[in-house]
Amino acid sequence: MFWSVFIVLLFFTNSDLGIDLTFVSGQCLQGQKDLLLELRNNLTYDSSLSTKLVQWNESIDCCGWPGVKCDTMGRVSSLDLSGESITDGINDAGSSLFRLVFLENLSLAQNSFGSIDLPFGFGELTELRYLNLSNYGFSGYDWCNAISSSLPNLRVLSLSNAYLTGPIDSSLVNLRSLSVIRLDGNTFSSPIPEFFADFPNLRVLTISSCNLSGVAPAKLFQVKSLETLDLSENGDLEGSLPEFPLNSSLQNLLLRITKFSGNVSESIGSLRMLSNIDLSDCSFSGPIPSSIKNLTQLVYLDFSINQFVGSVPSFAFLKNLSVINLRSNRLTGRIPDSLWEGLENLSFLDLSGNTLEGEVPASLFLLPSIKVLHLNNNSFSGVIRDSLNSSPSPLEVLELKDNNVEGPIPRILFELQNLSSLSLTANKFNGSVQLTDFRKLTNLVNLDLSYNHLCVHVSETAPVSSLFPRLGTLMLASCNLQKFPLLGNLSSLVMLDLSDNQLHGEIPNWTWEVGDGFLRFLNLSHNQFSHLQEPYEFRNHHYLDLHSNMLGGEIPVPPQTAVFVDMSSNNFSSPLPANIGYSLTSSFFFSLADNKIVGTIPPSLCNATRLQILDLSNNRLHDRIPSCLFENSLGVLNLRRNNLSGDIPDTFPVGCGLATLDLSWSVLQGQVPNSLVRCTEMEVLNLGNNDLNGNFPCWFKNLTRLRVLVLRKNKFHGNISCLGDGITWPNLQIIDIASNEFNGVLPENLCRDLKALTVDQDGLDHLKFLFLTANHIYYQDSVTLTLKGLDVELGKILNIFTSVDFSNNHFQGR
């Protein structure tokens, strides 16, 4: 389950804007009505979507028309045509709109004028105090001059998402009365002008998502009247936080997703009015200032995804605080009970992705308003001590995964009746637990107990649905399960992981009906299943993992919805179904490696055009490789250790994306096809242990990404002098051309040019395995080398591992 925290920062009332929007209407003047009717007649709008213009009735006083307000003299002083689906009719200064010269408040927001330039006619409305053209469709770069020439009374300017471009012109500073400026969602592509700090009454400035760049002016943060400053989501905007003044009015400070950096000063504690602060996804560093405890009005704090270090500061007795998000920093130390005392309204706490240690205080689960608690990906250890509480906890989400917490699951967790998501995976919890121990958690949607030292027992009679009728995710990997849980009637189940257990026998045929056909993720790998109970029918699975069992018999045909299918390391011994490719048209990954499959590779696999990884290695397949197989968008093709014969098809297409091609240990004949040169993404090429012949393919030098090249035990002949012309394999770690019929003199500069064969000590600090990443699917390459006469398979290829083998040829020289 994924959780997002949404916060509405500003609900503007009339008093917030500093404008009196209370109108005592007089009888509408005929001239004013005529202007309104002329305006409506000239507007292009969708009457089926209109709620105001369509109700303007000539027989009624225009001061009572929807969206219209008048002053005591019957003059139109407020006009609200927002959301009227207007598309045309205010294109020039001659519009009757600009003759409503007594207007003080005008909103044309949420219409669409097709990105026309902002008309200069707005300058005629000299009495305007409030102007809202947000989400309107005006555009252009001269918008500042269009509104700033003669609007001396304007206090609120809202031009959010108006397709405006920059830079922001200095003429805007002529609007000296402005207190609210909203320019979010435009494309200014320029620095923030310093003159924003010169507006004497500025209270609100929001210019988020405007593609701003450069360094934000420091004095902007020191404007004493400023209550809201939003510069967020400007990914190229740099800056740092200065010393804050003692008498600041700042209530909302939003800088998320910018390049702000440096330390946060202790002076932040002087912002006594601060309610919301969001510094997430920036580059701040240093400790979180302890003066945070002085911010008694604080409601929302998000410092996530930065580089803060040191300990978590105390938030005790900040009674208004509702959200604390410190995830993905470099925080260390413990989080004792004392940090969280008196947090009566805290509903969301995220400390995940740090290096926090020590015990997890059970008092966190019992905070009176807590609903979401993320403590995952830390170094918490020890046991969670039970704590008594007379009132039920409101906690709904508890994430403790990827820590070192040990001992039995504390009983307090069995009492959290409002929990909808509980993840304890990848800890050191031990002991035996019955699923029925969680019976009070009837609202559970997500339960993950995987990868602990638990022995989870399931009832042989009571279905899981009787305990958790809303369950959508059940993850019990490596839980020492010995019985398949009764999952019938779990109509909402989407993800099921029972891998790495001690389940055996048949996979019940009702498994495929779980979730009413909506089970998307199913992992039963690393068990001892022997067969699938007949009859069975796959439903709408996207991820199907049955690898490392003892399944035999006919190969199941995957559902057409499958994206990932892994049935490797089983005992399947039948031929591949002739039409299996038609069931893989949505698949990115398909593996039947390490079985006993016989027969030929069916050409229908060529219809699986989205496949990026196809692994049929270590089987008993024979005959030719279908020529169409190379024409697809494969990134990995592994057919190692079969009995394939014939030539390698010369059908590698232009733009070939193969990164790994392993055809080793078969009886392939002929020469290496020239079209293979088109596979410029190739990193692992293994054609060893076949009957291939011909000269060394000098065009291999064009495969500049190669890391592994194996041609051993074939019938290649001739010299390799072309490699002396300069090697273009900067990353090559393994080259094995042993046991062929190569001859001639080895180029003197060969080893010198293979730079990746020389490992410096710095490389030891960055050990990685070679993977191919495709749609969040990881494929681990392997290779078989001959070391001292023994064939050794490297299941993982370290970046620092190197090997050169030119033995058993007819080379001359030293």
Coordinates of N, CA and C in Angstrom, one line a residue, residues 56-193:
W56 N -28.4 34.6 -16.9 CA -28.5 36.1 -17.0 C -29.9 36.4 -17.7
N57 N -30.8 36.8 -16.9 CA -32.2 37.1 -17.4 C -32.4 38.6 -17.5
E58 N -32.7 39.1 -18.7 CA -32.8 40.6 -18.9 C -33.9 41.2 -18.1
S59 N -34.9 40.4 -17.7 CA -36.1 40.9 -16.9 C -35.7 41.0 -15.4
I60 N -34.6 40.6 -15.0 CA -34.2 40.6 -13.6 C -33.1 41.6 -13.4
D61 N -33.0 42.3 -12.3 CA -32.0 43.2 -11.9 C -30.6 42.5 -12.1
C62 N -29.7 43.1 -12.9 CA -28.4 42.5 -13.2 C -27.6 42.3 -11.9
C63 N -27.9 43.1 -10.9 CA -27.1 42.9 -9.7 C -27.4 41.6 -9.0
G64 N -28.4 40.9 -9.4 CA -28.8 39.6 -8.8 C -28.4 38.5 -9.7
W65 N -27.7 38.8 -10.9 CA -27.4 37.7 -11.8 C -26.2 36.9 -11.1
P66 N -26.2 35.6 -11.4 CA -25.1 34.8 -10.9 C -23.7 35.3 -11.4
G67 N -22.8 35.5 -10.4 CA -21.5 35.9 -10.7 C -21.4 37.4 -10.7
V68 N -22.5 38.2 -10.5 CA -22.4 39.6 -10.6 C -22.8 40.2 -9.2
K69 N -22.0 41.2 -8.7 CA -22.3 42.0 -7.5 C -22.1 43.4 -7.9
C70 N -22.9 44.3 -7.2 CA -22.9 45.7 -7.5 C -22.6 46.5 -6.2
D71 N -22.2 47.7 -6.4 CA -22.1 48.6 -5.2 C -23.4 49.3 -4.9
T72 N -23.5 50.2 -4.0 CA -24.7 50.8 -3.6 C -25.3 51.7 -4.6
M73 N -24.5 52.0 -5.6 CA -25.0 52.9 -6.7 C -25.4 52.1 -7.9
G74 N -25.4 50.8 -7.8 CA -25.9 50.0 -8.9 C -24.8 49.7 -10.0
R75 N -23.6 50.0 -9.7 CA -22.5 49.8 -10.6 C -21.9 48.4 -10.4
V76 N -21.6 47.7 -11.4 CA -21.0 46.4 -11.3 C -19.6 46.5 -10.7
S77 N -19.4 45.9 -9.5 CA -18.1 46.0 -8.8 C -17.4 44.7 -8.7
S78 N -18.2 43.6 -8.9 CA -17.6 42.2 -8.8 C -18.1 41.4 -9.9
L79 N -17.3 40.7 -10.7 CA -17.7 39.8 -11.8 C -16.9 38.5 -11.7
D80 N -17.7 37.4 -11.5 CA -17.0 36.1 -11.4 C -17.6 35.2 -12.5
L81 N -16.8 35.0 -13.5 CA -17.1 34.1 -14.6 C -16.2 32.9 -14.7
S82 N -15.7 32.5 -13.5 CA -14.8 31.3 -13.5 C -15.6 30.1 -13.8
G83 N -14.9 29.2 -14.5 CA -15.4 27.9 -14.8 C -16.6 27.9 -15.8
E84 N -16.7 28.9 -16.7 CA -17.8 29.0 -17.6 C -17.5 28.5 -19.0
S85 N -16.4 27.7 -19.1 CA -16.0 27.1 -20.4 C -16.0 28.2 -21.5
I86 N -15.5 29.4 -21.2 CA -15.4 30.4 -22.2 C -14.1 30.2 -23.0
T87 N -14.3 30.3 -24.4 CA -13.1 30.0 -25.2 C -12.7 31.2 -26.1
D88 N -13.6 32.3 -26.2 CA -13.3 33.4 -27.0 C -14.2 34.6 -26.6
G89 N -13.8 35.8 -27.1 CA -14.7 36.9 -26.9 C -14.0 38.1 -26.1
I90 N -12.8 37.9 -25.6 CA -12.1 39.0 -24.9 C -10.7 39.1 -25.4
N91 N -10.7 39.4 -26.7 CA -9.4 39.4 -27.4 C -8.7 40.7 -27.5
D92 N -9.4 41.8 -27.3 CA -8.8 43.1 -27.5 C -9.3 44.1 -26.5
A93 N -8.7 45.3 -26.5 CA -9.1 46.3 -25.5 C -10.5 46.8 -25.7
G94 N -11.1 46.6 -26.9 CA -12.4 47.1 -27.1 C -13.5 46.3 -26.5
S95 N -13.3 45.2 -25.9 CA -14.3 44.4 -25.3 C -15.1 45.2 -24.2
S96 N -16.4 44.9 -24.1 CA -17.2 45.6 -23.2 C -16.7 45.3 -21.7
L97 N -16.0 44.2 -21.5 CA -15.5 43.9 -20.2 C -14.7 45.1 -19.7
F98 N -13.9 45.7 -20.5 CA -13.0 46.7 -20.1 C -13.6 48.1 -20.0
R99 N -15.0 48.1 -20.2 CA -15.7 49.3 -20.0 C -16.5 49.2 -18.7
L100 N -16.4 48.1 -18.0 CA -17.0 48.0 -16.6 C -15.9 48.6 -15.7
V101 N -15.8 49.9 -15.7 CA -14.6 50.5 -15.1 C -14.7 50.6 -13.6
F102 N -15.9 50.2 -13.0 CA -16.0 50.2 -11.6 C -15.7 48.9 -10.9
L103 N -15.3 47.9 -11.7 CA -14.9 46.6 -11.2 C -13.8 46.7 -10.2
E104 N -14.1 46.1 -9.1 CA -13.0 45.9 -8.1 C -12.5 44.5 -8.0
N105 N -13.4 43.5 -8.4 CA -13.0 42.1 -8.3 C -13.4 41.4 -9.6
L106 N -12.5 40.7 -10.2 CA -12.7 40.1 -11.5 C -12.1 38.7 -11.5
S107 N -12.9 37.7 -11.7 CA -12.3 36.3 -11.9 C -12.8 35.7 -13.2
L108 N -11.8 35.4 -14.1 CA -12.1 34.6 -15.3 C -11.3 33.3 -15.3
A109 N -11.1 32.8 -14.1 CA -10.3 31.6 -13.9 C -11.0 30.4 -14.5
Q110 N -10.2 29.4 -14.9 CA -10.7 28.1 -15.3 C -11.6 28.2 -16.6
N111 N -11.1 29.0 -17.5 CA -11.7 29.0 -18.8 C -10.5 28.7 -19.8
S112 N -10.8 28.7 -21.1 CA -9.7 28.4 -22.0 C -9.8 29.3 -23.3
F113 N -8.8 30.2 -23.3 CA -8.8 31.2 -24.4 C -7.8 30.8 -25.5
G114 N -7.4 29.6 -25.5 CA -6.5 29.1 -26.6 C -5.2 29.8 -26.6
S115 N -4.6 30.2 -25.5 CA -3.3 30.7 -25.4 C -3.1 32.1 -26.1
I116 N -4.1 33.0 -26.1 CA -3.9 34.3 -26.7 C -3.1 35.2 -25.7
D117 N -2.5 36.2 -26.3 CA -1.8 37.2 -25.4 C -2.8 37.9 -24.5
L118 N -2.3 38.2 -23.3 CA -3.1 38.9 -22.3 C -3.5 40.3 -22.9
P119 N -4.8 40.6 -23.0 CA -5.1 41.9 -23.6 C -4.7 43.1 -22.7
F120 N -4.3 44.2 -23.3 CA -3.9 45.4 -22.6 C -5.1 46.1 -22.0
G121 N -6.3 45.6 -22.4 CA -7.5 46.3 -21.8 C -7.7 46.2 -20.3
F122 N -7.0 45.2 -19.7 CA -7.1 45.1 -18.2 C -6.7 46.4 -17.6
G123 N -5.8 47.1 -18.2 CA -5.3 48.4 -17.7 C -6.4 49.5 -17.6
E124 N -7.5 49.3 -18.2 CA -8.6 50.2 -18.1 C -9.4 50.1 -16.8
L125 N -9.2 48.9 -16.2 CA -10.0 48.6 -14.9 C -9.2 49.1 -13.7
T126 N -9.1 50.4 -13.6 CA -8.2 51.0 -12.6 C -8.7 50.9 -11.2
E127 N -9.9 50.4 -11.0 CA -10.4 50.2 -9.6 C -10.1 48.8 -9.1
L128 N -9.6 47.9 -10.0 CA -9.4 46.5 -9.6 C -8.6 46.4 -8.4
R129 N -9.1 45.5 -7.4 CA -8.3 45.1 -6.3 C -8.0 43.6 -6.3
Y130 N -8.8 42.9 -7.0 CA -8.7 41.4 -7.1 C -8.8 41.0 -8.5
L131 N -7.8 40.3 -9.0 CA -7.8 39.8 -10.4 C -7.3 38.4 -10.5
N132 N -8.2 37.5 -10.9 CA -7.9 36.0 -11.0 C -8.1 35.6 -12.4
L133 N -6.9 35.3 -13.1 CA -7.0 34.7 -14.5 C -6.3 33.4 -14.5
S134 N -6.3 32.7 -13.4 CA -5.7 31.3 -13.3 C -6.4 30.3 -14.2
N135 N -5.6 29.4 -14.8 CA -6.1 28.3 -15.6 C -7.0 28.9 -16.7
Y136 N -6.6 29.9 -17.3 CA -7.5 30.7 -18.2 C -7.1 30.5 -19.7
G137 N -5.8 30.3 -20.0 CA -5.4 30.2 -21.4 C -4.8 31.4 -22.0
F138 N -4.7 32.5 -21.2 CA -3.9 33.6 -21.7 C -2.4 33.2 -21.8
S139 N -1.6 33.9 -22.5 CA -0.2 33.5 -22.6 C 0.6 34.7 -23.0
G140 N 1.9 34.4 -23.3 CA 2.8 35.5 -23.8 C 3.8 35.9 -22.7
Y141 N 4.7 36.8 -23.1 CA 5.8 37.3 -22.3 C 5.6 38.7 -21.8
D142 N 4.6 39.4 -22.5 CA 4.4 40.8 -22.2 C 3.2 41.0 -21.2
W143 N 2.9 40.0 -20.5 CA 1.8 40.1 -19.6 C 2.0 41.1 -18.5
C144 N 3.2 41.3 -18.0 CA 3.4 42.3 -16.9 C 3.0 43.7 -17.4
N145 N 3.4 44.1 -18.6 CA 3.0 45.4 -19.0 C 1.5 45.5 -19.2
A146 N 0.9 44.4 -19.6 CA -0.6 44.4 -19.9 C -1.4 44.7 -18.6
I147 N -0.9 44.4 -17.4 CA -1.7 44.6 -16.2 C -1.1 45.6 -15.3
S148 N 0.1 46.0 -15.5 CA 0.8 46.8 -14.5 C 0.8 48.3 -14.8
S149 N 0.2 48.7 -15.9 CA 0.3 50.1 -16.3 C -0.5 51.1 -15.4
S150 N -1.7 50.6 -15.1 CA -2.6 51.6 -14.4 C -3.6 50.8 -13.4
L151 N -3.0 50.0 -12.6 CA -3.9 49.3 -11.6 C -3.3 49.5 -10.2
P152 N -3.4 50.7 -9.7 CA -2.7 51.1 -8.5 C -3.3 50.5 -7.3
N153 N -4.5 50.0 -7.3 CA -5.2 49.4 -6.2 C -5.1 47.9 -6.1
L154 N -4.5 47.3 -7.1 CA -4.6 45.8 -7.2 C -3.8 45.2 -6.0
R155 N -4.5 44.4 -5.2 CA -3.9 43.7 -4.1 C -3.7 42.2 -4.3
V156 N -4.6 41.6 -5.1 CA -4.5 40.1 -5.3 C -4.4 39.9 -6.8
L157 N -3.3 39.2 -7.2 CA -3.0 38.9 -8.6 C -2.8 37.4 -8.7
S158 N -3.7 36.7 -9.4 CA -3.6 35.2 -9.5 C -3.5 34.9 -11.0
L159 N -2.4 34.4 -11.4 CA -2.2 34.0 -12.8 C -1.6 32.6 -12.9
S160 N -2.0 31.8 -12.1 CA -1.4 30.4 -12.1 C -1.9 29.6 -13.3
N161 N -1.0 28.8 -13.8 CA -1.2 27.9 -15.0 C -1.9 28.7 -16.1
A162 N -1.3 29.8 -16.5 CA -1.8 30.7 -17.5 C -0.9 30.7 -18.8
Y163 N 0.0 29.8 -18.9 CA 0.8 29.7 -20.1 C 1.7 30.9 -20.3
L164 N 2.0 31.6 -19.2 CA 2.9 32.7 -19.3 C 4.3 32.4 -19.5
T165 N 5.1 33.2 -20.1 CA 6.5 33.0 -20.3 C 7.3 34.1 -19.7
G166 N 8.6 34.0 -19.5 CA 9.4 35.0 -18.9 C 10.4 35.6 -19.8
P167 N 11.3 36.3 -19.2 CA 11.5 36.6 -17.8 C 10.4 37.5 -17.2
I168 N 10.2 37.5 -15.9 CA 9.2 38.4 -15.3 C 9.7 39.8 -15.3
D169 N 8.9 40.7 -16.0 CA 9.4 42.1 -16.2 C 9.3 42.9 -15.0
S170 N 10.2 43.9 -14.9 CA 10.3 44.7 -13.7 C 9.1 45.7 -13.6
S171 N 8.3 45.8 -14.7 CA 7.1 46.7 -14.6 C 6.1 46.2 -13.6
L172 N 6.2 44.9 -13.2 CA 5.3 44.4 -12.2 C 5.4 45.1 -10.9
V173 N 6.6 45.7 -10.6 CA 6.8 46.4 -9.3 C 6.0 47.6 -9.2
N174 N 5.4 48.1 -10.3 CA 4.5 49.3 -10.3 C 3.2 49.0 -9.5
L175 N 2.9 47.7 -9.3 CA 1.7 47.4 -8.6 C 2.0 47.3 -7.1
R176 N 2.2 48.5 -6.5 CA 2.8 48.6 -5.2 C 1.9 48.1 -4.1
S177 N 0.6 48.0 -4.4 CA -0.4 47.5 -3.4 C -0.5 46.0 -3.3
L178 N 0.2 45.3 -4.2 CA 0.0 43.9 -4.2 C 0.4 43.2 -2.8
S179 N -0.5 42.4 -2.4 CA -0.2 41.6 -1.2 C -0.3 40.1 -1.5
V180 N -0.9 39.7 -2.5 CA -1.0 38.3 -2.9 C -0.6 38.1 -4.4
I181 N 0.5 37.4 -4.7 CA 0.9 37.1 -6.1 C 1.0 35.6 -6.3
R182 N 0.2 35.1 -7.2 CA 0.1 33.7 -7.5 C 0.5 33.5 -9.0
L183 N 1.7 32.9 -9.2 CA 2.1 32.7 -10.6 C 2.5 31.3 -10.9
D184 N 2.0 30.3 -10.1 CA 2.4 28.9 -10.2 C 2.1 28.4 -11.6
G185 N 2.9 27.4 -12.0 CA 2.6 26.6 -13.2 C 2.8 27.3 -14.5
N186 N 3.6 28.3 -14.6 CA 3.9 29.0 -15.8 C 5.4 28.6 -16.3
T187 N 5.9 29.1 -17.3 CA 7.2 28.8 -17.8 C 8.1 30.0 -18.0
F188 N 8.5 30.5 -16.8 CA 9.3 31.7 -16.9 C 10.8 31.5 -17.3
S189 N 11.3 30.3 -17.0 CA 12.7 29.9 -17.4 C 13.7 31.0 -17.2
S190 N 13.7 31.5 -16.0 CA 14.6 32.7 -15.6 C 14.8 32.7 -14.1
P191 N 15.7 33.5 -13.6 CA 15.8 33.7 -12.2 C 14.7 34.4 -11.6
I192 N 14.6 34.3 -10.2 CA 13.5 35.1 -9.5 C 14.0 36.5 -9.4
P193 N 13.2 37.5 -9.8 CA 13.6 38.9 -9.7 C 13.7 39.3 -8.2

